[in-house]
PDB file of C-alpha atoms and ligand atoms in Angstrom:
ATOM      1  CA  ARG N   1      -2.901  19.341  -6.052  1.00 97.00           C
ATOM      2  CA  LYS N   2      -5.253  16.977  -4.213  1.00 98.00           C
ATOM      3  CA  LEU N   3      -5.889  17.928  -0.601  1.00 98.00           C
ATOM      4  CA  ALA N   4      -7.427  16.184   2.408  1.00 98.00           C
ATOM      5  CA  VAL N   5      -9.082  18.532   4.897  1.00 98.00           C
ATOM      6  CA  PHE N   6      -9.682  17.386   8.488  1.00 98.00           C
ATOM      7  CA  VAL N   7     -12.553  18.990  10.409  1.00 98.00           C
ATOM      8  CA  SER N   8     -14.397  18.533  13.717  1.00 96.00           C
ATOM      9  CA  GLY N   9     -16.763  21.493  13.774  1.00 96.00           C
ATOM     10  CA  GLY N  10     -18.605  24.027  11.673  1.00 97.00           C
ATOM     11  CA  GLY N  11     -15.988  23.937   8.953  1.00 98.00           C
ATOM     12  CA  SER N  12     -15.657  27.661   8.301  1.00 98.00           C
ATOM     13  CA  ASN N  13     -11.988  27.165   7.416  1.00 98.00           C
ATOM     14  CA  LEU N  14     -12.983  24.342   5.023  1.00 98.00           C
ATOM     15  CA  ARG N  15     -15.554  26.621   3.409  1.00 98.00           C
ATOM     16  CA  ALA N  16     -13.030  29.457   3.083  1.00 98.00           C
ATOM     17  CA  LEU N  17     -10.402  27.127   1.575  1.00 98.00           C
ATOM     18  CA  HIS N  18     -12.970  25.637  -0.814  1.00 98.00           C
ATOM     19  CA  ALA N  19     -14.111  29.109  -1.867  1.00 98.00           C
ATOM     20  CA  SER N  20     -10.473  30.051  -2.571  1.00 98.00           C
ATOM     21  CA  ILE N  21     -10.105  26.877  -4.654  1.00 98.00           C
ATOM     22  CA  LEU N  22     -13.295  27.619  -6.599  1.00 98.00           C
ATOM     23  CA  GLY N  23     -11.999  31.177  -7.074  1.00 98.00           C
ATOM     24  CA  ASP N  24      -8.764  29.801  -8.517  1.00 97.00           C
ATOM     25  CA  LYS N  25      -6.703  31.330  -5.696  1.00 98.00           C
ATOM     26  CA  ILE N  26      -5.532  27.886  -4.610  1.00 98.00           C
ATOM     27  CA  LYS N  27      -4.349  25.444  -7.296  1.00 98.00           C
ATOM     28  CA  GLY N  28      -5.830  22.487  -5.489  1.00 98.00           C
ATOM     29  CA  GLU N  29      -8.915  20.442  -4.919  1.00 98.00           C
ATOM     30  CA  VAL N  30     -10.468  19.023  -1.778  1.00 98.00           C
ATOM     31  CA  ALA N  31     -10.339  15.318  -2.591  1.00 98.00           C
ATOM     32  CA  VAL N  32     -11.671  14.189   0.780  1.00 98.00           C
ATOM     33  CA  VAL N  33     -12.876  15.548   4.121  1.00 98.00           C
ATOM     34  CA  VAL N  34     -11.921  13.542   7.206  1.00 98.00           C
ATOM     35  CA  SER N  35     -13.638  14.008  10.541  1.00 98.00           C
ATOM     36  CA  ASP N  36     -14.065  12.510  13.991  1.00 96.00           C
ATOM     37  CA  LYS N  37     -17.595  14.018  13.891  1.00 95.00           C
ATOM     38  CA  PRO N  38     -19.289  12.788  10.701  1.00 94.00           C
ATOM     39  CA  LYS N  39     -22.400  14.832  11.496  1.00 95.00           C
ATOM     40  CA  CYS N  40     -20.562  18.153  11.974  1.00 97.00           C
ATOM     41  CA  GLY N  41     -21.088  21.227   9.809  1.00 98.00           C
ATOM     42  CA  GLY N  42     -17.860  20.658   7.942  1.00 98.00           C
ATOM     43  CA  CYS N  43     -18.991  17.179   6.872  1.00 98.00           C
ATOM     44  CA  GLU N  44     -22.434  18.503   5.911  1.00 98.00           C
ATOM     45  CA  TYR N  45     -20.739  21.095   3.704  1.00 98.00           C
ATOM     46  CA  ALA N  46     -18.610  18.364   2.095  1.00 98.00           C
ATOM     47  CA  ARG N  47     -21.661  16.202   1.337  1.00 98.00           C
ATOM     48  CA  GLU N  48     -23.504  19.202  -0.144  1.00 98.00           C
ATOM     49  CA  HIS N  49     -20.542  19.715  -2.488  1.00 98.00           C
ATOM     50  CA  GLY N  50     -20.042  16.080  -3.465  1.00 98.00           C
ATOM     51  CA  ILE N  51     -16.799  15.778  -1.513  1.00 98.00           C
ATOM     52  CA  PRO N  52     -16.226  12.280  -0.033  1.00 98.00           C
ATOM     53  CA  VAL N  53     -16.207  12.106   3.784  1.00 98.00           C
ATOM     54  CA  ILE N  54     -14.185   9.601   5.846  1.00 98.00           C
ATOM     55  CA  ALA N  55     -14.909   9.114   9.526  1.00 97.00           C
ATOM     56  CA  PHE N  56     -11.760   8.778  11.614  1.00 97.00           C
ATOM     57  CA  PRO N  57     -11.121   7.447  14.230  1.00 95.00           C
ATOM     58  CA  ARG N  58     -13.605   4.610  14.651  1.00 94.00           C
ATOM     59  CA  SER N  59     -15.637   5.411  17.751  1.00 90.00           C
ATOM     60  CA  LYS N  60     -19.082   4.996  19.304  1.00 89.00           C
ATOM     61  CA  ALA N  61     -20.026   8.268  17.598  1.00 82.00           C
ATOM     62  CA  ALA N  62     -18.632   6.989  14.285  1.00 88.00           C
ATOM     63  CA  PRO N  63     -18.850   3.172  14.113  1.00 92.00           C
ATOM     64  CA  GLU N  64     -18.126   3.450  10.365  1.00 94.00           C
ATOM     65  CA  GLY N  65     -14.822   5.078  11.236  1.00 96.00           C
ATOM     66  CA  VAL N  66     -11.570   3.661   9.946  1.00 97.00           C
ATOM     67  CA  SER N  67      -8.285   2.792  11.677  1.00 96.00           C
ATOM     68  CA  ALA N  68      -5.169   4.938  11.291  1.00 96.00           C
ATOM     69  CA  ASP N  69      -3.606   2.518   8.803  1.00 97.00           C
ATOM     70  CA  GLN N  70      -6.824   2.315   6.766  1.00 97.00           C
ATOM     71  CA  LEU N  71      -7.048   6.110   6.767  1.00 98.00           C
ATOM     72  CA  VAL N  72      -3.498   6.581   5.503  1.00 98.00           C
ATOM     73  CA  THR N  73      -4.049   3.962   2.772  1.00 98.00           C
ATOM     74  CA  MET N  74      -7.346   5.553   1.662  1.00 98.00           C
ATOM     75  CA  VAL N  75      -5.935   9.087   1.617  1.00 98.00           C
ATOM     76  CA  LEU N  76      -2.830   8.010  -0.292  1.00 98.00           C
ATOM     77  CA  ASN N  77      -4.951   5.977  -2.750  1.00 98.00           C
ATOM     78  CA  LEU N  78      -6.990   9.095  -3.482  1.00 98.00           C
ATOM     79  CA  GLY N  79      -3.769  10.738  -4.693  1.00 98.00           C
ATOM     80  CA  VAL N  80      -3.802  13.273  -1.853  1.00 98.00           C
ATOM     81  CA  LYS N  81      -0.538  15.239  -1.673  1.00 98.00           C
ATOM     82  CA  ALA N  82      -1.186  17.439   1.380  1.00 98.00           C
ATOM     83  CA  VAL N  83      -3.327  17.382   4.489  1.00 98.00           C
ATOM     84  CA  LEU N  84      -4.894  20.511   6.006  1.00 98.00           C
ATOM     85  CA  LEU N  85      -6.245  20.364   9.562  1.00 98.00           C
ATOM     86  CA  ALA N  86      -9.027  22.924   9.855  1.00 98.00           C
ATOM     87  CA  GLY N  87     -10.678  23.001  13.232  1.00 96.00           C
ATOM     88  CA  TYR N  88      -9.740  19.345  13.769  1.00 95.00           C
ATOM     89  CA  LEU N  89      -9.582  18.620  17.482  1.00 92.00           C
ATOM     90  CA  LYS N  90      -7.961  15.167  17.655  1.00 92.00           C
ATOM     91  CA  LEU N  91      -4.269  14.322  17.497  1.00 91.00           C
ATOM     92  CA  VAL N  92      -3.291  13.280  13.969  1.00 93.00           C
ATOM     93  CA  PRO N  93      -1.950   9.717  13.903  1.00 95.00           C
ATOM     94  CA  ALA N  94       1.836   9.508  13.613  1.00 96.00           C
ATOM     95  CA  GLU N  95       1.357   7.204  10.589  1.00 96.00           C
ATOM     96  CA  LEU N  96      -0.284  10.077   8.742  1.00 97.00           C
ATOM     97  CA  VAL N  97       2.379  12.629   9.698  1.00 96.00           C
ATOM     98  CA  ARG N  98       5.047  10.190   8.503  1.00 96.00           C
ATOM     99  CA  ALA N  99       3.180   9.459   5.231  1.00 97.00           C
ATOM    100  CA  PHE N 100       3.081  13.196   4.397  1.00 97.00           C
ATOM    101  CA  PRO N 101       6.432  14.696   5.369  1.00 95.00           C
ATOM    102  CA  ARG N 102       6.356  18.530   5.318  1.00 95.00           C
ATOM    103  CA  ALA N 103       2.813  18.304   3.942  1.00 97.00           C
ATOM    104  CA  VAL N 104       0.484  18.399   6.949  1.00 97.00           C
ATOM    105  CA  LEU N 105      -0.601  21.890   7.997  1.00 98.00           C
ATOM    106  CA  ASN N 106      -2.693  23.096  10.913  1.00 97.00           C
ATOM    107  CA  ILE N 107      -4.222  26.428  11.760  1.00 97.00           C
ATOM    108  CA  HIS N 108      -4.360  27.500  15.371  1.00 96.00           C
ATOM    109  CA  PRO N 109      -6.395  30.522  16.520  1.00 97.00           C
ATOM    110  CA  ALA N 110      -3.602  32.119  18.584  1.00 97.00           C
ATOM    111  CA  LEU N 111       0.017  33.208  18.218  1.00 98.00           C
ATOM    112  CA  LEU N 112       1.893  29.955  18.968  1.00 96.00           C
ATOM    113  CA  PRO N 113       3.788  29.040  21.030  1.00 95.00           C
ATOM    114  CA  ALA N 114       1.549  31.141  23.272  1.00 96.00           C
ATOM    115  CA  PHE N 115      -1.888  29.685  24.063  1.00 96.00           C
ATOM    116  CA  GLY N 116      -1.134  26.402  22.337  1.00 93.00           C
ATOM    117  CA  GLY N 117      -1.454  22.757  23.183  1.00 87.00           C
ATOM    118  CA  GLN N 118      -4.160  20.472  24.311  1.00 81.00           C
ATOM    119  CA  GLY N 119      -5.696  22.736  26.933  1.00 79.00           C
ATOM    120  CA  TYR N 120      -6.541  25.459  24.466  1.00 83.00           C
ATOM    121  CA  PHE N 121      -9.387  24.114  22.349  1.00 79.00           C
ATOM    122  CA  GLY N 122     -12.191  26.084  20.790  1.00 78.00           C
ATOM    123  CA  MET N 123     -13.235  29.073  22.881  1.00 84.00           C
ATOM    124  CA  HIS N 124     -10.757  28.228  25.666  1.00 92.00           C
ATOM    125  CA  VAL N 125      -7.995  29.843  23.615  1.00 96.00           C
ATOM    126  CA  HIS N 126      -9.827  33.171  23.432  1.00 97.00           C
ATOM    127  CA  GLU N 127     -10.979  33.083  27.048  1.00 96.00           C
ATOM    128  CA  ALA N 128      -7.364  32.600  28.099  1.00 97.00           C
ATOM    129  CA  VAL N 129      -6.245  35.417  25.795  1.00 97.00           C
ATOM    130  CA  VAL N 130      -8.820  37.840  27.246  1.00 97.00           C
ATOM    131  CA  ARG N 131      -8.048  36.781  30.823  1.00 97.00           C
ATOM    132  CA  SER N 132      -4.295  37.184  30.273  1.00 97.00           C
ATOM    133  CA  GLY N 133      -4.619  40.868  29.361  1.00 97.00           C
ATOM    134  CA  VAL N 134      -2.485  40.554  26.183  1.00 98.00           C
ATOM    135  CA  ARG N 135      -3.161  43.234  23.580  1.00 98.00           C
ATOM    136  CA  VAL N 136      -2.585  41.159  20.462  1.00 98.00           C
ATOM    137  CA  SER N 137      -3.653  37.704  19.378  1.00 98.00           C
ATOM    138  CA  GLY N 138      -3.964  36.159  15.952  1.00 98.00           C
ATOM    139  CA  ALA N 139      -3.695  33.014  13.868  1.00 98.00           C
ATOM    140  CA  THR N 140      -0.807  30.633  13.260  1.00 97.00           C
ATOM    141  CA  VAL N 141      -0.338  28.164  10.401  1.00 97.00           C
ATOM    142  CA  HIS N 142       2.287  25.535  11.165  1.00 97.00           C
ATOM    143  CA  PHE N 143       3.442  22.168   9.913  1.00 97.00           C
ATOM    144  CA  VAL N 144       2.165  19.337  12.056  1.00 96.00           C
ATOM    145  CA  ASP N 145       4.525  17.035  13.920  1.00 88.00           C
ATOM    146  CA  GLU N 146       3.467  14.302  16.317  1.00 87.00           C
ATOM    147  CA  GLU N 147       2.273  16.542  19.136  1.00 84.00           C
ATOM    148  CA  PHE N 148      -0.324  19.298  19.438  1.00 85.00           C
ATOM    149  CA  ASP N 149       0.563  22.719  18.046  1.00 86.00           C
ATOM    150  CA  THR N 150       4.360  22.282  18.230  1.00 88.00           C
ATOM    151  CA  GLY N 151       5.425  21.938  14.590  1.00 92.00           C
ATOM    152  CA  PRO N 152       7.419  24.575  12.675  1.00 95.00           C
ATOM    153  CA  ILE N 153       5.519  27.819  12.059  1.00 96.00           C
ATOM    154  CA  VAL N 154       4.941  28.893   8.440  1.00 96.00           C
ATOM    155  CA  ALA N 155       2.934  32.110   8.915  1.00 96.00           C
ATOM    156  CA  GLN N 156       1.163  34.232  11.496  1.00 97.00           C
ATOM    157  CA  ARG N 157      -1.292  37.150  11.354  1.00 98.00           C
ATOM    158  CA  VAL N 158      -1.866  39.502  14.274  1.00 98.00           C
ATOM    159  CA  VAL N 159      -5.179  40.992  15.435  1.00 98.00           C
ATOM    160  CA  PRO N 160      -5.632  43.587  18.200  1.00 98.00           C
ATOM    161  CA  VAL N 161      -7.192  42.567  21.515  1.00 98.00           C
ATOM    162  CA  TYR N 162      -8.998  45.489  23.162  1.00 98.00           C
ATOM    163  CA  PRO N 163      -9.264  45.648  26.950  1.00 95.00           C
ATOM    164  CA  LEU N 164     -13.068  45.333  26.891  1.00 96.00           C
ATOM    165  CA  ASP N 165     -13.190  42.563  24.293  1.00 98.00           C
ATOM    166  CA  SER N 166     -15.214  39.460  25.068  1.00 98.00           C
ATOM    167  CA  ALA N 167     -13.746  36.075  24.119  1.00 97.00           C
ATOM    168  CA  GLN N 168     -16.376  35.877  21.386  1.00 97.00           C
ATOM    169  CA  GLU N 169     -15.254  39.193  19.887  1.00 98.00           C
ATOM    170  CA  VAL N 170     -11.647  38.004  19.824  1.00 98.00           C
ATOM    171  CA  ALA N 171     -12.735  34.681  18.331  1.00 97.00           C
ATOM    172  CA  GLN N 172     -14.556  36.387  15.473  1.00 98.00           C
ATOM    173  CA  ARG N 173     -11.656  38.744  14.757  1.00 98.00           C
ATOM    174  CA  VAL N 174      -9.197  35.808  14.722  1.00 98.00           C
ATOM    175  CA  LEU N 175     -11.435  33.545  12.639  1.00 97.00           C
ATOM    176  CA  LYS N 176     -11.524  36.151   9.865  1.00 98.00           C
ATOM    177  CA  VAL N 177      -7.729  36.259   9.588  1.00 98.00           C
ATOM    178  CA  GLU N 178      -7.553  32.465   9.847  1.00 98.00           C
ATOM    179  CA  HIS N 179      -9.553  32.192   6.663  1.00 98.00           C
ATOM    180  CA  GLU N 180      -7.321  34.683   4.850  1.00 98.00           C
ATOM    181  CA  LEU N 181      -4.056  33.254   6.212  1.00 98.00           C
ATOM    182  CA  TYR N 182      -4.900  29.621   5.529  1.00 98.00           C
ATOM    183  CA  SER N 183      -5.860  30.307   1.917  1.00 98.00           C
ATOM    184  CA  TRP N 184      -2.592  32.193   1.444  1.00 97.00           C
ATOM    185  CA  VAL N 185      -0.468  29.381   2.906  1.00 97.00           C
ATOM    186  CA  ALA N 186      -2.432  26.626   1.138  1.00 98.00           C
ATOM    187  CA  ALA N 187      -1.895  28.445  -2.162  1.00 97.00           C
ATOM    188  CA  ALA N 188       1.860  28.611  -1.449  1.00 97.00           C
ATOM    189  CA  LEU N 189       1.925  24.912  -0.536  1.00 97.00           C
ATOM    190  CA  CYS N 190       0.082  23.901  -3.712  1.00 97.00           C
ATOM    191  CA  GLU N 191       2.487  25.947  -5.835  1.00 96.00           C
ATOM    192  CA  ASP N 192       5.590  24.644  -4.023  1.00 95.00           C
ATOM    193  CA  ARG N 193       6.391  28.175  -2.838  1.00 95.00           C
ATOM    194  CA  ILE N 194       7.117  27.122   0.724  1.00 94.00           C
ATOM    195  CA  VAL N 195      10.873  26.962   1.201  1.00 91.00           C
ATOM    196  CA  TRP N 196      12.797  25.641   4.172  1.00 88.00           C
ATOM    197  CA  ARG N 197      15.694  27.427   5.818  1.00 86.00           C
ATOM    198  CA  GLU N 198      18.784  25.381   6.756  1.00 84.00           C
ATOM    199  CA  ASP N 199      17.665  25.427  10.396  1.00 84.00           C
ATOM    200  CA  GLY N 200      14.517  23.588   9.392  1.00 84.00           C
ATOM    201  CA  ARG N 201      12.212  26.591   9.586  1.00 88.00           C
ATOM    202  CA  PRO N 202       9.699  26.931   6.739  1.00 87.00           C
ATOM    203  CA  MET N 203       8.629  30.142   5.057  1.00 84.00           C
ATOM    204  CA  SER N 204       6.665  31.100   1.996  1.00 79.00           C
ATOM    205  CA  SER N 205       9.024  32.393  -0.694  1.00 74.00           C
ATOM    206  CA  ASP N 206       6.802  35.444  -1.252  1.00 68.00           C
ATOM    207  CA  CYS N 207       6.528  36.347   2.420  1.00 57.00           C
ATOM    208  CA  SER N 208       7.749  39.819   3.265  1.00 44.00           C
TER     209      SER N 208
HETATM  210  C1  GRF Y 301     -12.343  27.699  15.363  1.00 76.70           C
HETATM  211  O1  GRF Y 301     -12.226  28.035  16.723  1.00 76.70           O
HETATM  212  C2  GRF Y 301     -11.077  28.058  14.655  1.00 76.70           C
HETATM  213  O2  GRF Y 301     -10.528  29.195  15.286  1.00 76.70           O
HETATM  214  C3  GRF Y 301     -10.206  26.856  14.905  1.00 76.70           C
HETATM  215  O3  GRF Y 301     -11.080  25.740  14.995  1.00 76.70           O
HETATM  216  C4  GRF Y 301     -12.416  26.194  15.289  1.00 76.70           C
HETATM  217  C5  GRF Y 301     -13.399  25.717  14.286  1.00 76.70           C
HETATM  218  O4  GRF Y 301     -12.984  26.113  13.039  1.00 76.70           O
HETATM  219  N1  GRF Y 301      -9.285  26.693  13.806  1.00 76.70           N
HETATM  220  P1  GRF Y 301     -13.909  25.794  11.755  1.00 76.70           P
HETATM  221  O5  GRF Y 301     -14.970  26.871  11.721  1.00 76.70           O
HETATM  222  O6  GRF Y 301     -14.536  24.423  11.995  1.00 76.70           O
HETATM  223  O7  GRF Y 301     -12.986  25.849  10.600  1.00 76.70           O
END
C-alpha cells in the first residue's frame, strides 16, 4: 500500500514507520515525503533513502513548493492510498482530506482532546502537560478532518507523568510510544483492519 508521509521536523516518526516497513511489520511503502520544510531532517532522511520529496506549500522557504491542487494530483498520480502526518505542523489542505476519505492519519503527542489544537505545537504540548499537573499523558493517532487535531481517534497509548518531570522528559517518553503506536495503526490501515462503528468512530479490529 503506497503511503505519503508529511513531515516538518526531524522525522523520527518517519524513520520509525520506514523501519517498520523495512521490517515487514507494515505492508506498505513510503512513496513520497511531503514537507513545508524541504531542508528538515525528515526530508534529509527521505533523500538518503531514495524517497521522492515534494515541498508544500509554496513559500519563501520553499519556492519550488506546489499548490494544494498540484499536490493532490501528484500524490494521487503516484498511486498513494493513504497519507500519514508525522510531525507535520501545517494544516492539511481540505482538497487532500477530501481526496483521501478515511485515509489521512495524524499522530499527536498528547491524549486528545486534551492539549490539542493549534496552540500546542512541538514542546508546547509537554510544557502545558507538566504545568497542568496531570499524571498521565501519551500519544493519539486520529483520522484527519479539516481542522487541527479534531478528527476521530483510532488509538491512544498512555505514559506516566511524574511530578518532577521536565517537559523534555515527558517529550521523550511520549515520542517512544508514538513510534510504536503509529507503526501499529499504520499496519492496521494497510491491512484494512481499521473498522468503523455505526457512530462513525474508528477502531482497529484487533484492538483489545
Ligand atoms: C514531535 O514532537 C512528535 O511528538 C510530534 O511531532 C514532533 C516531531 O516529530 N508528532 P518527528 O520526530 O519529526 O516525527
